[in-house]
Coordinates of C-alpha atoms and ligand atoms in Angstrom, one line a residue:
M255 CA -85.8 30.6 44.6
L256 CA -84.3 33.3 46.9
K257 CA -86.7 35.5 48.9
I258 CA -85.5 38.1 51.3
E259 CA -88.0 40.1 53.3
G260 CA -87.4 42.9 55.8
L261 CA -83.9 41.7 56.6
R262 CA -82.1 43.6 59.3
A263 CA -78.7 42.8 60.6
S264 CA -76.1 44.3 62.9
I265 CA -72.5 44.0 63.8
E266 CA -71.3 45.0 67.2
D267 CA -74.6 46.7 67.8
K268 CA -74.3 48.8 64.7
E269 CA -77.2 48.2 62.3
I270 CA -76.0 47.7 58.8
L271 CA -78.9 46.1 57.0
R272 CA -82.0 48.1 57.6
G273 CA -84.8 46.2 55.9
V274 CA -83.6 44.5 52.8
D275 CA -86.3 43.1 50.4
L276 CA -85.1 41.2 47.4
E277 CA -86.4 38.3 45.4
I278 CA -84.4 36.3 42.8
P279 CA -86.2 33.7 40.8
A280 CA -84.6 30.5 39.7
G281 CA -82.5 31.0 36.6
A282 CA -82.1 34.8 37.1
V283 CA -79.0 36.8 37.4
H284 CA -79.3 40.0 39.4
G285 CA -76.7 42.8 39.9
I286 CA -76.4 45.0 42.9
M287 CA -74.6 48.3 43.0
G288 CA -74.2 50.8 45.8
P289 CA -71.8 53.3 47.3
N290 CA -69.0 52.0 49.6
G291 CA -70.3 51.1 53.0
S292 CA -73.9 50.7 51.9
G293 CA -74.1 47.1 53.1
K294 CA -73.6 45.0 50.0
S295 CA -70.9 42.8 51.4
T296 CA -72.8 42.5 54.7
L297 CA -75.9 41.3 52.7
V298 CA -74.0 38.5 50.9
K299 CA -72.1 37.5 54.1
V300 CA -75.3 37.3 56.1
L301 CA -76.8 35.1 53.3
A302 CA -73.8 32.8 53.5
G303 CA -74.1 32.7 57.3
D304 CA -71.1 34.7 58.5
P305 CA -71.4 34.5 62.4
A306 CA -70.0 38.0 62.8
Y307 CA -73.4 39.4 62.0
T308 CA -76.6 39.2 64.0
V309 CA -79.8 39.1 62.2
T310 CA -82.4 41.0 64.2
E311 CA -85.4 40.9 61.9
G312 CA -86.7 39.6 58.6
S313 CA -86.6 36.3 56.7
V314 CA -84.7 34.6 54.0
S315 CA -86.0 31.6 52.2
Y316 CA -84.0 29.7 49.6
K317 CA -85.7 26.8 47.7
G318 CA -88.3 26.9 50.4
M319 CA -85.8 26.5 53.3
D320 CA -85.4 28.9 56.1
L321 CA -81.8 29.9 55.4
L322 CA -81.4 31.9 58.6
E323 CA -82.0 28.7 60.6
M324 CA -79.2 26.9 58.9
E325 CA -75.5 26.8 59.9
P326 CA -73.0 28.1 57.3
D327 CA -71.9 24.6 56.3
E328 CA -75.5 23.5 55.8
R329 CA -76.1 26.5 53.6
A330 CA -73.1 25.6 51.5
R331 CA -74.2 22.0 51.2
S332 CA -77.6 23.2 50.1
G333 CA -76.0 25.2 47.3
V334 CA -75.2 28.6 48.6
F335 CA -71.8 29.9 47.5
L336 CA -70.1 33.2 48.2
A337 CA -67.1 34.5 46.2
F338 CA -65.5 36.8 48.8
Q339 CA -64.6 40.4 48.1
Y340 CA -61.4 39.7 50.1
P341 CA -60.5 36.0 49.8
M342 CA -58.5 34.5 52.6
E343 CA -55.0 33.3 52.3
I344 CA -54.4 29.7 53.6
P345 CA -50.7 29.2 53.7
G346 CA -49.6 25.6 53.7
V347 CA -52.8 24.3 52.1
S348 CA -52.6 23.6 48.3
I349 CA -55.5 24.8 46.1
A350 CA -56.0 21.3 44.9
N351 CA -56.4 19.9 48.4
F352 CA -58.5 22.7 49.5
L353 CA -60.9 22.4 46.5
R354 CA -61.1 18.6 46.8
A355 CA -62.1 18.9 50.4
A356 CA -64.7 21.6 49.5
V357 CA -66.1 19.5 46.6
N358 CA -66.3 16.4 48.8
S359 CA -67.7 18.1 51.8
I360 CA -70.6 19.3 49.6
R361 CA -71.1 15.9 47.9
G362 CA -71.1 14.2 51.3
P363 CA -69.2 11.1 52.5
E364 CA -71.2 8.6 50.4
N365 CA -70.7 10.5 47.2
E366 CA -67.0 11.6 47.3
L367 CA -65.3 12.0 43.9
P368 CA -62.5 9.5 43.3
T369 CA -59.1 11.4 43.4
F370 CA -58.3 10.9 39.7
Q371 CA -61.8 12.1 38.7
F372 CA -61.4 15.2 40.8
Y373 CA -58.1 16.0 39.2
A374 CA -59.6 15.5 35.7
L375 CA -62.4 17.9 36.6
L376 CA -59.9 20.4 38.1
Q377 CA -57.9 20.4 34.9
D378 CA -61.1 21.0 32.9
K379 CA -62.0 24.0 35.0
L380 CA -58.4 25.3 34.9
R381 CA -58.5 25.3 31.2
E382 CA -61.8 27.0 31.2
L383 CA -60.4 29.9 33.2
Q384 CA -57.1 29.8 31.3
L385 CA -55.1 29.0 34.4
D386 CA -52.0 26.9 34.1
E387 CA -52.1 23.2 35.0
F388 CA -49.9 23.6 38.0
W389 CA -52.2 26.2 39.6
G390 CA -53.5 23.6 42.1
N391 CA -50.1 23.2 43.6
R392 CA -50.0 26.7 44.9
Y393 CA -51.0 27.5 48.4
V394 CA -54.5 29.0 48.6
N395 CA -54.2 32.7 47.7
E396 CA -50.7 33.0 49.2
G397 CA -48.8 35.7 47.4
F398 CA -51.6 36.0 44.9
S399 CA -52.4 39.3 43.2
G400 CA -56.0 40.6 43.7
G401 CA -57.0 39.4 40.3
E402 CA -55.6 35.9 40.9
K403 CA -57.5 35.6 44.1
K404 CA -60.7 36.5 42.3
R405 CA -60.0 33.9 39.6
N406 CA -59.5 31.4 42.3
E407 CA -62.9 32.1 43.7
I408 CA -64.5 31.5 40.3
L409 CA -62.5 28.3 40.0
Q410 CA -64.1 27.2 43.3
M411 CA -67.5 28.2 42.0
L412 CA -67.1 26.3 38.8
L413 CA -66.2 23.1 40.7
L414 CA -68.9 23.4 43.3
E415 CA -71.7 24.1 40.9
P416 CA -73.8 26.0 43.5
G417 CA -77.5 26.8 43.2
L418 CA -77.1 30.3 44.5
C419 CA -74.0 32.2 43.5
L420 CA -73.1 35.3 45.4
L421 CA -70.3 37.2 43.8
D422 CA -68.9 40.1 45.9
E423 CA -66.9 42.5 43.6
T424 CA -65.4 39.6 41.8
D425 CA -64.4 42.0 39.0
S426 CA -62.3 44.4 41.1
G427 CA -58.6 43.8 40.5
L428 CA -59.1 42.0 37.3
D429 CA -57.5 43.2 34.1
V430 CA -59.6 43.4 30.9
D431 CA -58.7 39.9 29.7
A432 CA -59.3 38.3 33.1
L433 CA -62.6 40.0 33.4
K434 CA -63.6 38.5 30.1
I435 CA -62.5 35.0 31.2
V436 CA -64.3 35.3 34.5
S437 CA -67.5 36.7 32.9
D438 CA -67.5 33.8 30.4
G439 CA -67.1 31.4 33.3
V440 CA -70.1 33.0 35.0
N441 CA -72.2 33.1 31.8
R442 CA -71.5 29.4 31.2
M443 CA -72.9 28.7 34.7
R444 CA -76.2 30.3 34.0
S445 CA -78.9 27.7 34.1
P446 CA -82.6 27.5 34.9
E447 CA -81.9 26.0 38.3
R448 CA -79.3 28.5 39.3
S449 CA -79.6 32.1 40.7
M450 CA -76.9 34.6 40.9
L451 CA -76.4 37.9 42.8
I452 CA -73.5 39.9 41.5
V453 CA -72.2 42.8 43.6
T454 CA -70.2 45.2 41.4
H455 CA -69.1 48.8 40.9
Y456 CA -68.4 48.4 37.3
M457 CA -70.5 48.6 34.2
R458 CA -68.1 46.5 32.2
L459 CA -68.9 43.3 34.1
L460 CA -72.6 44.0 33.8
D461 CA -72.2 44.5 30.1
Y462 CA -70.6 41.1 29.8
I463 CA -73.0 39.3 32.1
A464 CA -76.2 41.2 31.2
P465 CA -78.1 40.7 34.4
D466 CA -81.9 40.3 34.3
R467 CA -82.3 42.9 36.9
C468 CA -80.2 45.5 38.8
H469 CA -80.7 46.8 42.3
I470 CA -79.3 49.8 44.1
M471 CA -78.4 49.6 47.7
L472 CA -78.2 52.6 49.9
D473 CA -77.8 52.8 53.7
G474 CA -78.7 49.1 54.2
R475 CA -81.7 48.9 52.0
I476 CA -82.5 48.3 48.4
V477 CA -83.9 51.6 47.3
Q478 CA -84.4 51.1 43.6
S479 CA -84.5 48.3 41.1
G480 CA -84.6 48.2 37.3
D481 CA -83.0 46.8 34.2
I482 CA -79.5 47.4 33.0
E483 CA -80.3 51.0 32.1
L484 CA -80.5 51.8 35.8
A485 CA -76.9 50.5 36.1
R486 CA -75.9 52.5 33.1
R487 CA -77.3 55.7 34.6
I488 CA -75.4 55.1 37.9
D489 CA -72.3 54.5 35.9
S490 CA -72.6 57.9 34.1
E491 CA -74.2 60.0 36.8
G492 CA -73.2 58.4 40.1
Y493 CA -75.6 57.8 43.0
E494 CA -76.8 61.4 43.5
F495 CA -80.1 61.0 41.8
I496 CA -80.9 57.9 43.8
R497 CA -80.1 59.8 47.1
T498 CA -82.3 62.7 46.0
G499 CA -85.1 60.3 45.1
V500 CA -84.9 58.6 48.4
A501 CA -84.7 61.9 50.3
E502 CA -87.9 63.0 48.5
T503 CA -89.8 59.8 49.3
N504 CA -88.8 60.1 52.9
V505 CA -90.3 63.6 53.3
Ligands
ADP797 N1 -66.6 44.2 61.5 C1 -67.2 45.4 61.4 N2 -67.3 46.2 62.5 C2 -68.0 47.4 62.4 N3 -68.5 47.9 61.3 C3 -68.4 47.1 60.2 C4 -67.8 45.8 60.2 N4 -67.9 45.3 59.0 C5 -68.5 46.2 58.2 N5 -68.9 47.3 59.0 C6 -69.6 48.5 58.5 O1 -70.7 48.1 57.8 C7 -71.0 49.0 56.8 C8 -71.3 48.3 55.5 O2 -70.1 47.6 55.1 P1 -70.1 46.7 53.8 O3 -71.2 45.7 53.9 O4 -68.7 46.1 53.7 O5 -70.4 47.7 52.6 P2 -70.1 47.6 51.1 O6 -69.8 46.2 50.7 O7 -71.4 48.1 50.5 O8 -69.0 48.5 50.8 C9 -69.8 50.0 56.7 O9 -70.2 51.2 57.3 C10 -68.8 49.3 57.5 O10 -67.9 50.2 58.1
MG798 MG1 -68.2 45.3 49.9

């Protein structure tokens, strides 16, 4: 489904990704942890096609397509979705209009959802996330708390039904109840055709979501992979044992 090999990427001539290898099969949910600045956000933004980064080496194939050759909007249309760590505010644009445009741009001009159908779908998803029915009238992320912005990202994900969900610290800023609601939303989206990569610092989200595999990113590479026990060990011990291990293998 998603296969990343030897991926290197830079921003302003500073190399951030230094040879990322990662494979996520169809239907799998993978978690990724790593210290601040290790390149987690860079990785998911490069996958989504953020033009601020230059890919210098490596390959990314998604459903057999060469993702790196595709424009950001083509990637989105082919099912790649990124829930941002820091979602943008779009003053003056209502959530409902924004989401309708997003849904229709992915469905394509021949396949647009009739307005009433879109609103019915929106109300369904709002209920699922326990957001109030007037949520769609608010301007995108304007004046939102951190947690509200994250829920709004998940709302977008539920509506777009992407094939590859990249979630960048969607749990930070969420209170315990919101975390549960968001995790339930993510869990309901699990399907044999869909893959997910979840960037997080917190064990609680991984406990709710129970990823199939966990990866540790350090200095722009994935240096260790394992099951949820690896995440648990990081949670209790920190990254020191990983650093030590990497230092030893580099000798
Ligand atoms: N626009 C930028 N200009 C220069 N350096 C950047 C920029 N964006 C990110 N970086 C650097 O890239 C590194 C990785 O950042 P990031 O991918 O956000 O890490 P993480 O998400 O793991 O905390 C950091 O050292 C950060 O300072
Ligand atoms: Mg980040």
